[in-house]
Amino acid sequence: MSLSHHHLNTNILPTLSATIPTPFPLVFSAPIVSFLSFIFYSPLSLPSSPPIFSPFPSSLPTRKKMATAFSPSKFAAQPFPLNTTSQNNPLTIPTTASPFLGSTRKLIRLSSSSNLNIRRRSGTVVAVSDVVKENKSKSTLNLLITKEEGLELYEDMVLGRAFEDMCAQMYYRGKMFGFVHLYNGQEAISTGFIKLLKQQDSVVSTYRDHVHALSKGVSARAVMSELFGKTTGCCRGQGGSMHMFSREHNVLGGFAFIGEGIPVATGAAFTSKYKREVLKEADCDHVTLAFFGDGTCNNGQFFECLNMAALWKLPIVFVVENNLWAIGMSHLRATSDPQIYKKGPAFGMPGVHVNGMDVLKVREVAKEAIGRARRGEGPTLVECETYRFRGHSLADPDELRDPAEKAHYAARDPITALKKYLIENSLASEADLKAIDKKIDEVVEEAVEFADESPVPPRSQLLENVFADPKGFGIGPDGQYRCEDPKFTEGTAQV
Amino acid sequence: MAAIFQGVGAAAALSSLPSNSFDSKNILFSPRRSFSVRKAPSFVVVRSDGTMNLDLNPKGRRAQQFIANAVATKEDSSAASSSSKPGHELLLFEALREGLEEEMERDPRVCVMGEDVGHYGGSYKVTKGLATKFGDLRVLDTPIAENSFTGMGIGAAMTGLRPVVEGMNMGFLLLAFNQISNNCGMLHYTSGGQFTIPIVIRGPGGVGRQLGAEHSQRLESYFQSVPGIQMVACSTPYNAKGLMKAALRSENPVILFEHVLLYNLKERIPDEDYICNLEEAEMVRPGEHVTILTYSRMRYHVMQAAKTLVNKGYDPEVVDIRSLKPFDLYTIGNSVKKTHRVLIVEECMRTGGIGASLTAAITENFHDYLDAPIICLSSQDVPTPYAGRLEEWTVVQPAQIVTVVEQLCQ
């Protein structure tokens, strides 16, 4: 990880944001500016001018390294134009407080980038002003969030992290089985987006859905019970890790096959539009968020739904959680054009790229995208650059990913970053945050206890809920509907 | 051998059945034929030993203990066709449209989505005129993306609408198999009952007239093991409208199988609101000697064969099973208990088709009542060829049915 490339990239940053007062570099970084200008971007003028956030010519060193390590050399030469300002973001500077540094410090030293060591030693504020040549004012008026919002975001992310860590523990203790996919590292996206939604807005996710359900409001007890397969789970134990549903909180799943949820999300958005236009419920402005990964962006269902959503201007936001890996398949090896956000304009919707390790940036982009959808302006494709700290699932040995890459992202832990932001901007004190940590620990512990004590589903539950109308089980030889046979629910009837 | 003396009523009824030259072509070119197959003939059977049986309207009437259906059922009685109102005549696709239109008027949440359902009026004109009446959003012309718009229908159903997804040809819904199998059938269960999916997936399938292999598919065999869905097949304008309405009112996901060659069948149907029960089978022709179970287009091949059989002195009981999943084991069982011989005539392929499942179900439940092994006549396990003669030989023809019944009844 050499710094030279970082400085190269900073040349572009002041140009774009020089005229905008930037109290804090993370606020008005390039993608936000370009995105804000892009919302006035008319799809009709697509062929003529390239979007403002077209790729920067230089490539990120880390990505390049990954490219050479895992793909043919031609990929190394290809510019990888993801937003680079994140590199300059002080939140990305590793602090000694990060738990991950302890394990990776050796690796960093071995890679002989002494610049990095200097960076780490110099701490926070000074390095920021070195890297980003702007004035910043610390007036609270220019801050992105209030104290309450900040604490809410922090709590949500810590809940996600603590819950997933507890899941890992419980899995290895044999309390839950099967495929469990953990969300560690990606919390900024879930929190950044879902905390802006109302209860009636819908969320559709993939198999990595525990934290989406938690952010949307499903209680930790219900999710943990579901994982344990108990009858008090949010889906009565019938769904499991990959199928989290909640009617009350409008979590529409939880899908095991990638891409499968995107049409369902499109349908939920269609209902919203239908209610407004056909059923004449004028105040219906429900938005749907569809979360999925980089691997899904090569799937037909993704493209088909982008087309339909843009065609009918459905109130949906497509959120790509690009963590670069689909189990063991690197995004660069699987995709002809790895810049997923560019695929939005091809269908006539804005495509935005954002640093998914930074919850505040994600939140800003989310506000715009969700606002667009609510106003009826149509869908948006948001690509969040993020990383999963753990393997694909608890069964994945995770041997394929470069430790240096893992270290790079571990250093940009979204929770640590937000914590730093809150403390530096005097929005919260160390004590406040510690209190939240403790509270969340208790919540998660309690969830495990609740799940442990909950009953397993009885035999009679096996045939319940197969049909909404159980007459669908048909008419038996005796002329009665099978569901009316008292032995049916006991599970002893023959079906 | 029994000689059958037919009463006047029977003659009238039988003469209205398809003529000997009945074949698929006639349906397309002579839409004015009317099929009042529900009327049962009354006749006298003289047995070879000289005893006589007077069978007056032997109907497999459902026992009174049967609990009333949730949806209002039209009684399978001879009064149906001669009901208080004279009714009106229409073709099968018009009956489907009528059913759909009535339900759309009745419930504003009912919407249609599919390829060419809106402005074009549907590839078989089932949705003609509906877009002008209800608007482009309620009768949605989708792009050609079956998997995604079926998934969209499922998402809409989960969030409160009652969509009808039309596959332009049932075979195209193979592209939507992911959504139908994984989401349509399963989400009610995997969500622990939180979300219902009141969707109707419909479209024309079956072997047409030289449409080629890919347009002549029978998807009922592929979908039958998906848990959580119901499958029904319509065969007459009366049950087409009834089943369409019942499917739309049902909270379960229902797949309604129509047949390409049956769209121009004409029949007189009642004016009043009626519904056909989704789980019930239809007694087409009561009889004594053999039970013939069939559905969709094969019903007509069977009825044609039945005419020949009756002339030869046999008395087949024909049951249109209508509900492909779940089977109406009550009607089927009663029939088996009466005749002790079963012949299944279907258009599915031999392997893994509806007939295979039905054979298993009957063997499991009614083995003791059988006097002979169940015979299942299905289409050949070949992709449907284009050549007309070859295509004829892939599906079951009336002559084969006659031969098999003669063998069975020996």
PDB file of C-alpha atoms in Angstrom, chain A residues 161-411:
ATOM      1  CA  ARG A 161     -21.647  -6.527  14.675  1.00  0.00           C
ATOM      2  CA  ALA A 162     -22.306  -7.962  18.107  1.00  0.00           C
ATOM      3  CA  PHE A 163     -25.168 -10.065  16.792  1.00  0.00           C
ATOM      4  CA  GLU A 164     -23.127 -11.541  13.993  1.00  0.00           C
ATOM      5  CA  ASP A 165     -20.241 -12.289  16.319  1.00  0.00           C
ATOM      6  CA  MET A 166     -22.633 -14.044  18.644  1.00  0.00           C
ATOM      7  CA  CYS A 167     -24.000 -16.012  15.692  1.00  0.00           C
ATOM      8  CA  ALA A 168     -20.522 -17.270  14.940  1.00  0.00           C
ATOM      9  CA  GLN A 169     -20.096 -18.332  18.547  1.00  0.00           C
ATOM     10  CA  MET A 170     -23.425 -20.096  18.639  1.00  0.00           C
ATOM     11  CA  TYR A 171     -22.745 -21.830  15.351  1.00  0.00           C
ATOM     12  CA  TYR A 172     -19.507 -23.275  16.567  1.00  0.00           C
ATOM     13  CA  ARG A 173     -21.262 -24.388  19.720  1.00  0.00           C
ATOM     14  CA  GLY A 174     -23.775 -26.290  17.665  1.00  0.00           C
ATOM     15  CA  LYS A 175     -26.818 -24.163  18.338  1.00  0.00           C
ATOM     16  CA  MET A 176     -27.465 -23.376  14.716  1.00  0.00           C
ATOM     17  CA  PHE A 177     -26.711 -25.280  11.561  1.00  0.00           C
ATOM     18  CA  GLY A 178     -26.596 -25.040   7.853  1.00  0.00           C
ATOM     19  CA  PHE A 179     -25.439 -22.022   5.957  1.00  0.00           C
ATOM     20  CA  VAL A 180     -24.963 -18.892   8.011  1.00  0.00           C
ATOM     21  CA  HIS A 181     -23.658 -15.813   6.245  1.00  0.00           C
ATOM     22  CA  LEU A 182     -22.344 -13.044   8.414  1.00  0.00           C
ATOM     23  CA  TYR A 183     -22.369  -9.379   7.687  1.00  0.00           C
ATOM     24  CA  ASN A 184     -19.292  -8.214   9.601  1.00  0.00           C
ATOM     25  CA  GLY A 185     -17.747  -5.227   7.929  1.00  0.00           C
ATOM     26  CA  GLN A 186     -20.728  -4.230   5.851  1.00  0.00           C
ATOM     27  CA  GLU A 187     -22.795  -2.681   8.641  1.00  0.00           C
ATOM     28  CA  ALA A 188     -22.462   0.824   7.246  1.00  0.00           C
ATOM     29  CA  ILE A 189     -24.638  -0.041   4.291  1.00  0.00           C
ATOM     30  CA  SER A 190     -27.447  -1.587   6.260  1.00  0.00           C
ATOM     31  CA  THR A 191     -27.450   1.170   8.832  1.00  0.00           C
ATOM     32  CA  GLY A 192     -26.867   3.946   6.359  1.00  0.00           C
ATOM     33  CA  PHE A 193     -29.814   2.970   4.206  1.00  0.00           C
ATOM     34  CA  ILE A 194     -32.346   1.307   6.418  1.00  0.00           C
ATOM     35  CA  LYS A 195     -32.308   3.843   9.186  1.00  0.00           C
ATOM     36  CA  LEU A 196     -33.756   6.348   6.735  1.00  0.00           C
ATOM     37  CA  LEU A 197     -36.819   4.233   6.033  1.00  0.00           C
ATOM     38  CA  LYS A 198     -40.288   4.306   7.499  1.00  0.00           C
ATOM     39  CA  GLN A 199     -42.011   1.231   8.829  1.00  0.00           C
ATOM     40  CA  GLN A 200     -44.104   0.796   5.697  1.00  0.00           C
ATOM     41  CA  ASP A 201     -41.111   0.861   3.393  1.00  0.00           C
ATOM     42  CA  SER A 202     -39.882  -2.546   2.353  1.00  0.00           C
ATOM     43  CA  VAL A 203     -36.497  -4.174   2.431  1.00  0.00           C
ATOM     44  CA  VAL A 204     -35.511  -7.162   0.340  1.00  0.00           C
ATOM     45  CA  SER A 205     -32.229  -8.849   0.967  1.00  0.00           C
ATOM     46  CA  THR A 206     -30.192 -11.951   0.201  1.00  0.00           C
ATOM     47  CA  TYR A 207     -28.958 -14.759   2.388  1.00  0.00           C
ATOM     48  CA  ARG A 208     -26.791 -12.265   4.263  1.00  0.00           C
ATOM     49  CA  ASP A 209     -29.857 -10.812   5.831  1.00  0.00           C
ATOM     50  CA  HIS A 210     -29.610 -10.905   9.630  1.00  0.00           C
ATOM     51  CA  VAL A 211     -28.453  -7.339   9.910  1.00  0.00           C
ATOM     52  CA  HIS A 212     -30.929  -6.012   7.364  1.00  0.00           C
ATOM     53  CA  ALA A 213     -33.708  -7.484   9.469  1.00  0.00           C
ATOM     54  CA  LEU A 214     -32.231  -6.037  12.643  1.00  0.00           C
ATOM     55  CA  SER A 215     -31.823  -2.582  11.151  1.00  0.00           C
ATOM     56  CA  LYS A 216     -35.372  -2.639   9.883  1.00  0.00           C
ATOM     57  CA  GLY A 217     -36.650  -3.263  13.372  1.00  0.00           C
ATOM     58  CA  VAL A 218     -37.033  -6.991  13.820  1.00  0.00           C
ATOM     59  CA  SER A 219     -36.068  -7.765  17.389  1.00  0.00           C
ATOM     60  CA  ALA A 220     -32.812  -9.536  18.063  1.00  0.00           C
ATOM     61  CA  ARG A 221     -34.709 -12.200  19.987  1.00  0.00           C
ATOM     62  CA  ALA A 222     -36.880 -13.031  17.003  1.00  0.00           C
ATOM     63  CA  VAL A 223     -33.883 -13.290  14.699  1.00  0.00           C
ATOM     64  CA  MET A 224     -31.836 -15.363  17.122  1.00  0.00           C
ATOM     65  CA  SER A 225     -34.751 -17.706  17.756  1.00  0.00           C
ATOM     66  CA  GLU A 226     -35.181 -18.117  14.054  1.00  0.00           C
ATOM     67  CA  LEU A 227     -31.539 -19.033  13.734  1.00  0.00           C
ATOM     68  CA  PHE A 228     -31.903 -21.584  16.483  1.00  0.00           C
ATOM     69  CA  GLY A 229     -34.907 -22.988  14.679  1.00  0.00           C
ATOM     70  CA  LYS A 230     -37.323 -22.321  17.477  1.00  0.00           C
ATOM     71  CA  THR A 231     -40.980 -21.650  17.099  1.00  0.00           C
ATOM     72  CA  THR A 232     -40.674 -18.123  18.464  1.00  0.00           C
ATOM     73  CA  GLY A 233     -38.476 -17.096  15.581  1.00  0.00           C
ATOM     74  CA  CYS A 234     -39.641 -14.452  13.173  1.00  0.00           C
ATOM     75  CA  CYS A 235     -40.593 -17.154  10.701  1.00  0.00           C
ATOM     76  CA  ARG A 236     -41.537 -19.744  13.329  1.00  0.00           C
ATOM     77  CA  GLY A 237     -38.301 -21.566  12.701  1.00  0.00           C
ATOM     78  CA  GLN A 238     -39.360 -22.459   9.185  1.00  0.00           C
ATOM     79  CA  GLY A 239     -37.126 -20.028   7.359  1.00  0.00           C
ATOM     80  CA  GLY A 240     -33.750 -20.050   8.985  1.00  0.00           C
ATOM     81  CA  SER A 241     -30.740 -17.892   8.478  1.00  0.00           C
ATOM     82  CA  MET A 242     -31.346 -17.217   4.829  1.00  0.00           C
ATOM     83  CA  HIS A 243     -35.052 -16.464   5.006  1.00  0.00           C
ATOM     84  CA  MET A 244     -35.764 -13.674   7.406  1.00  0.00           C
ATOM     85  CA  PHE A 245     -39.233 -12.291   6.889  1.00  0.00           C
ATOM     86  CA  SER A 246     -41.276  -9.835   8.860  1.00  0.00           C
ATOM     87  CA  ARG A 247     -44.688  -8.657   7.861  1.00  0.00           C
ATOM     88  CA  GLU A 248     -44.777  -6.111  10.635  1.00  0.00           C
ATOM     89  CA  HIS A 249     -41.543  -4.487   9.637  1.00  0.00           C
ATOM     90  CA  ASN A 250     -41.912  -5.146   5.917  1.00  0.00           C
ATOM     91  CA  VAL A 251     -38.849  -7.291   5.523  1.00  0.00           C
ATOM     92  CA  LEU A 252     -39.683  -9.261   2.424  1.00  0.00           C
ATOM     93  CA  GLY A 253     -36.866 -11.780   2.786  1.00  0.00           C
ATOM     94  CA  GLY A 254     -34.234 -13.422   2.883  1.00  0.00           C
ATOM     95  CA  PHE A 255     -33.559 -15.358  -0.389  1.00  0.00           C
ATOM     96  CA  ALA A 256     -31.134 -18.158  -0.851  1.00  0.00           C
ATOM     97  CA  PHE A 257     -30.623 -17.876  -4.596  1.00  0.00           C
ATOM     98  CA  ILE A 258     -28.918 -14.691  -5.554  1.00  0.00           C
ATOM     99  CA  GLY A 259     -30.940 -12.334  -7.639  1.00  0.00           C
ATOM    100  CA  GLU A 260     -34.153 -14.009  -6.608  1.00  0.00           C
ATOM    101  CA  GLY A 261     -35.212 -11.203  -4.363  1.00  0.00           C
ATOM    102  CA  ILE A 262     -34.732  -8.428  -6.885  1.00  0.00           C
ATOM    103  CA  PRO A 263     -37.931  -9.183  -8.821  1.00  0.00           C
ATOM    104  CA  VAL A 264     -39.786  -9.483  -5.540  1.00  0.00           C
ATOM    105  CA  ALA A 265     -38.513  -6.054  -4.572  1.00  0.00           C
ATOM    106  CA  THR A 266     -39.584  -4.755  -7.961  1.00  0.00           C
ATOM    107  CA  GLY A 267     -43.015  -6.177  -7.265  1.00  0.00           C
ATOM    108  CA  ALA A 268     -43.234  -4.457  -3.912  1.00  0.00           C
ATOM    109  CA  ALA A 269     -42.301  -1.186  -5.599  1.00  0.00           C
ATOM    110  CA  PHE A 270     -44.927  -1.903  -8.231  1.00  0.00           C
ATOM    111  CA  THR A 271     -47.530  -2.293  -5.503  1.00  0.00           C
ATOM    112  CA  SER A 272     -46.554   1.076  -4.127  1.00  0.00           C
ATOM    113  CA  LYS A 273     -47.013   2.692  -7.513  1.00  0.00           C
ATOM    114  CA  TYR A 274     -50.244   0.790  -8.082  1.00  0.00           C
ATOM    115  CA  LYS A 275     -51.638   1.921  -4.773  1.00  0.00           C
ATOM    116  CA  ARG A 276     -50.863   5.477  -5.628  1.00  0.00           C
ATOM    117  CA  GLU A 277     -52.153   5.478  -9.166  1.00  0.00           C
ATOM    118  CA  VAL A 278     -54.865   2.857  -9.355  1.00  0.00           C
ATOM    119  CA  LEU A 279     -56.174   2.595  -5.832  1.00  0.00           C
ATOM    120  CA  LYS A 280     -55.786   6.340  -5.494  1.00  0.00           C
ATOM    121  CA  GLU A 281     -54.068   6.257  -2.131  1.00  0.00           C
ATOM    122  CA  ALA A 282     -52.378   9.541  -2.796  1.00  0.00           C
ATOM    123  CA  ASP A 283     -50.094   9.473   0.187  1.00  0.00           C
ATOM    124  CA  CYS A 284     -48.618   6.096  -0.627  1.00  0.00           C
ATOM    125  CA  ASP A 285     -44.975   6.776  -1.218  1.00  0.00           C
ATOM    126  CA  HIS A 286     -43.522   3.554   0.070  1.00  0.00           C
ATOM    127  CA  VAL A 287     -40.032   2.853  -1.107  1.00  0.00           C
ATOM    128  CA  THR A 288     -38.424  -0.531  -1.527  1.00  0.00           C
ATOM    129  CA  LEU A 289     -34.747  -1.237  -1.059  1.00  0.00           C
ATOM    130  CA  ALA A 290     -33.194  -4.240  -2.741  1.00  0.00           C
ATOM    131  CA  PHE A 291     -29.833  -5.329  -1.341  1.00  0.00           C
ATOM    132  CA  PHE A 292     -27.634  -7.714  -3.221  1.00  0.00           C
ATOM    133  CA  GLY A 293     -23.983  -8.337  -3.974  1.00  0.00           C
ATOM    134  CA  ASP A 294     -21.488  -7.989  -6.757  1.00  0.00           C
ATOM    135  CA  GLY A 295     -22.002 -11.539  -7.963  1.00  0.00           C
ATOM    136  CA  THR A 296     -25.674 -10.847  -8.496  1.00  0.00           C
ATOM    137  CA  CYS A 297     -24.847  -8.053 -10.876  1.00  0.00           C
ATOM    138  CA  ASN A 298     -23.951 -10.593 -13.513  1.00  0.00           C
ATOM    139  CA  ASN A 299     -27.292 -12.304 -13.193  1.00  0.00           C
ATOM    140  CA  GLY A 300     -30.121 -11.860 -15.649  1.00  0.00           C
ATOM    141  CA  GLN A 301     -32.703 -11.045 -13.009  1.00  0.00           C
ATOM    142  CA  PHE A 302     -30.693  -7.986 -12.043  1.00  0.00           C
ATOM    143  CA  PHE A 303     -30.695  -6.534 -15.518  1.00  0.00           C
ATOM    144  CA  GLU A 304     -34.289  -7.439 -16.214  1.00  0.00           C
ATOM    145  CA  CYS A 305     -35.399  -5.639 -13.094  1.00  0.00           C
ATOM    146  CA  LEU A 306     -33.259  -2.599 -13.751  1.00  0.00           C
ATOM    147  CA  ASN A 307     -35.058  -2.339 -17.052  1.00  0.00           C
ATOM    148  CA  MET A 308     -38.533  -2.700 -15.633  1.00  0.00           C
ATOM    149  CA  ALA A 309     -37.926  -0.403 -12.706  1.00  0.00           C
ATOM    150  CA  ALA A 310     -36.579   2.351 -14.914  1.00  0.00           C
ATOM    151  CA  LEU A 311     -39.289   1.790 -17.492  1.00  0.00           C
ATOM    152  CA  TRP A 312     -42.133   2.259 -15.064  1.00  0.00           C
ATOM    153  CA  LYS A 313     -40.268   4.599 -12.693  1.00  0.00           C
ATOM    154  CA  LEU A 314     -40.807   2.335  -9.741  1.00  0.00           C
ATOM    155  CA  PRO A 315     -39.958   3.618  -6.262  1.00  0.00           C
ATOM    156  CA  ILE A 316     -37.041   1.320  -5.644  1.00  0.00           C
ATOM    157  CA  VAL A 317     -33.374   1.668  -4.844  1.00  0.00           C
ATOM    158  CA  PHE A 318     -31.025  -1.075  -5.988  1.00  0.00           C
ATOM    159  CA  VAL A 319     -28.188  -1.261  -3.477  1.00  0.00           C
ATOM    160  CA  VAL A 320     -25.161  -3.242  -4.549  1.00  0.00           C
ATOM    161  CA  GLU A 321     -23.023  -4.386  -1.631  1.00  0.00           C
ATOM    162  CA  ASN A 322     -19.877  -4.857  -3.635  1.00  0.00           C
ATOM    163  CA  ASN A 323     -17.566  -6.746  -1.333  1.00  0.00           C
ATOM    164  CA  LEU A 324     -15.491  -7.928  -4.282  1.00  0.00           C
ATOM    165  CA  TRP A 325     -16.004 -11.607  -3.625  1.00  0.00           C
ATOM    166  CA  ALA A 326     -18.721 -14.075  -4.521  1.00  0.00           C
ATOM    167  CA  ILE A 327     -17.633 -16.908  -2.247  1.00  0.00           C
ATOM    168  CA  GLY A 328     -14.280 -17.473  -3.896  1.00  0.00           C
ATOM    169  CA  MET A 329     -14.862 -15.717  -7.166  1.00  0.00           C
ATOM    170  CA  SER A 330     -13.275 -12.345  -7.362  1.00  0.00           C
ATOM    171  CA  HIS A 331     -15.500  -9.711  -8.870  1.00  0.00           C
ATOM    172  CA  LEU A 332     -12.733  -8.801 -11.269  1.00  0.00           C
ATOM    173  CA  ARG A 333     -12.509 -12.331 -12.592  1.00  0.00           C
ATOM    174  CA  ALA A 334     -16.228 -12.618 -13.100  1.00  0.00           C
ATOM    175  CA  THR A 335     -17.216  -9.323 -14.602  1.00  0.00           C
ATOM    176  CA  SER A 336     -16.299  -7.853 -17.932  1.00  0.00           C
ATOM    177  CA  ASP A 337     -16.784  -4.319 -16.673  1.00  0.00           C
ATOM    178  CA  PRO A 338     -16.348  -4.300 -12.913  1.00  0.00           C
ATOM    179  CA  GLN A 339     -17.810  -0.854 -12.435  1.00  0.00           C
ATOM    180  CA  ILE A 340     -21.309  -1.790 -11.471  1.00  0.00           C
ATOM    181  CA  TYR A 341     -22.612   1.739 -11.041  1.00  0.00           C
ATOM    182  CA  LYS A 342     -22.097   2.313 -14.746  1.00  0.00           C
ATOM    183  CA  LYS A 343     -24.767  -0.194 -15.486  1.00  0.00           C
ATOM    184  CA  GLY A 344     -27.437   2.122 -14.137  1.00  0.00           C
ATOM    185  CA  PRO A 345     -27.259   4.770 -16.871  1.00  0.00           C
ATOM    186  CA  ALA A 346     -27.442   2.019 -19.457  1.00  0.00           C
ATOM    187  CA  PHE A 347     -31.023   1.509 -18.308  1.00  0.00           C
ATOM    188  CA  GLY A 348     -31.816   5.150 -17.791  1.00  0.00           C
ATOM    189  CA  MET A 349     -31.312   5.508 -14.072  1.00  0.00           C
ATOM    190  CA  PRO A 350     -28.527   7.191 -12.153  1.00  0.00           C
ATOM    191  CA  GLY A 351     -25.686   4.991 -11.019  1.00  0.00           C
ATOM    192  CA  VAL A 352     -23.750   6.069  -7.976  1.00  0.00           C
ATOM    193  CA  HIS A 353     -20.651   4.735  -6.378  1.00  0.00           C
ATOM    194  CA  VAL A 354     -20.037   5.296  -2.696  1.00  0.00           C
ATOM    195  CA  ASN A 355     -17.582   4.172  -0.088  1.00  0.00           C
ATOM    196  CA  GLY A 356     -19.547   1.549   1.764  1.00  0.00           C
ATOM    197  CA  MET A 357     -17.254   1.520   4.777  1.00  0.00           C
ATOM    198  CA  ASP A 358     -18.326   5.020   5.684  1.00  0.00           C
ATOM    199  CA  VAL A 359     -21.797   5.174   7.128  1.00  0.00           C
ATOM    200  CA  LEU A 360     -22.167   8.892   6.772  1.00  0.00           C
ATOM    201  CA  LYS A 361     -21.363   8.887   3.087  1.00  0.00           C
ATOM    202  CA  VAL A 362     -23.713   6.003   2.552  1.00  0.00           C
ATOM    203  CA  ARG A 363     -26.403   7.847   4.417  1.00  0.00           C
ATOM    204  CA  GLU A 364     -26.024  10.930   2.264  1.00  0.00           C
ATOM    205  CA  VAL A 365     -26.309   8.937  -0.925  1.00  0.00           C
ATOM    206  CA  ALA A 366     -29.194   6.980   0.522  1.00  0.00           C
ATOM    207  CA  LYS A 367     -31.066  10.144   1.369  1.00  0.00           C
ATOM    208  CA  GLU A 368     -30.871  11.287  -2.207  1.00  0.00           C
ATOM    209  CA  ALA A 369     -31.777   7.938  -3.683  1.00  0.00           C
ATOM    210  CA  ILE A 370     -34.676   7.318  -1.334  1.00  0.00           C
ATOM    211  CA  GLY A 371     -35.849  10.882  -1.821  1.00  0.00           C
ATOM    212  CA  ARG A 372     -35.876  10.355  -5.557  1.00  0.00           C
ATOM    213  CA  ALA A 373     -37.929   7.238  -5.198  1.00  0.00           C
ATOM    214  CA  ARG A 374     -40.388   8.864  -2.858  1.00  0.00           C
ATOM    215  CA  ARG A 375     -40.943  11.757  -5.191  1.00  0.00           C
ATOM    216  CA  GLY A 376     -41.725   9.344  -7.991  1.00  0.00           C
ATOM    217  CA  GLU A 377     -38.635  10.109 -10.016  1.00  0.00           C
ATOM    218  CA  GLY A 378     -37.760   6.466 -10.371  1.00  0.00           C
ATOM    219  CA  PRO A 379     -35.080   4.025  -9.334  1.00  0.00           C
ATOM    220  CA  THR A 380     -31.414   4.494  -8.525  1.00  0.00           C
ATOM    221  CA  LEU A 381     -28.518   2.075  -8.632  1.00  0.00           C
ATOM    222  CA  VAL A 382     -26.121   2.572  -5.756  1.00  0.00           C
ATOM    223  CA  GLU A 383     -22.877   0.649  -5.677  1.00  0.00           C
ATOM    224  CA  CYS A 384     -21.332   0.523  -2.224  1.00  0.00           C
ATOM    225  CA  GLU A 385     -17.732  -0.494  -2.065  1.00  0.00           C
ATOM    226  CA  THR A 386     -17.454  -2.635   1.022  1.00  0.00           C
ATOM    227  CA  TYR A 387     -15.868  -5.748   2.405  1.00  0.00           C
ATOM    228  CA  ARG A 388     -16.835  -8.691   4.514  1.00  0.00           C
ATOM    229  CA  PHE A 389     -14.402  -9.330   7.306  1.00  0.00           C
ATOM    230  CA  ARG A 390     -15.345 -12.956   7.603  1.00  0.00           C
ATOM    231  CA  GLY A 391     -15.627 -15.654   5.021  1.00  0.00           C
ATOM    232  CA  HIS A 392     -18.622 -16.031   2.746  1.00  0.00           C
ATOM    233  CA  SER A 393     -20.300 -18.204   5.340  1.00  0.00           C
ATOM    234  CA  LEU A 394     -19.264 -19.893   8.538  1.00  0.00           C
ATOM    235  CA  ALA A 395     -18.316 -22.909   6.506  1.00  0.00           C
ATOM    236  CA  ASP A 396     -15.968 -20.962   4.271  1.00  0.00           C
ATOM    237  CA  PRO A 397     -12.283 -21.301   5.196  1.00  0.00           C
ATOM    238  CA  ASP A 398     -11.611 -17.988   3.466  1.00  0.00           C
ATOM    239  CA  GLU A 399      -8.198 -18.948   2.166  1.00  0.00           C
ATOM    240  CA  LEU A 400      -8.380 -17.235  -1.156  1.00  0.00           C
ATOM    241  CA  ARG A 401      -8.396 -13.609  -0.148  1.00  0.00           C
ATOM    242  CA  ASP A 402      -5.148 -11.734   0.171  1.00  0.00           C
ATOM    243  CA  PRO A 403      -4.374 -10.922   3.805  1.00  0.00           C
ATOM    244  CA  ALA A 404      -3.150  -7.512   2.763  1.00  0.00           C
ATOM    245  CA  GLU A 405      -6.516  -6.794   1.225  1.00  0.00           C
ATOM    246  CA  LYS A 406      -8.236  -7.937   4.366  1.00  0.00           C
ATOM    247  CA  ALA A 407      -6.000  -5.744   6.414  1.00  0.00           C
ATOM    248  CA  HIS A 408      -6.659  -2.770   4.223  1.00  0.00           C
ATOM    249  CA  TYR A 409     -10.356  -3.031   4.830  1.00  0.00           C
ATOM    250  CA  ALA A 410     -10.083  -4.072   8.416  1.00  0.00           C
ATOM    251  CA  ALA A 411      -8.425  -0.758   8.937  1.00  0.00           C
TER     252      ALA A 411
END
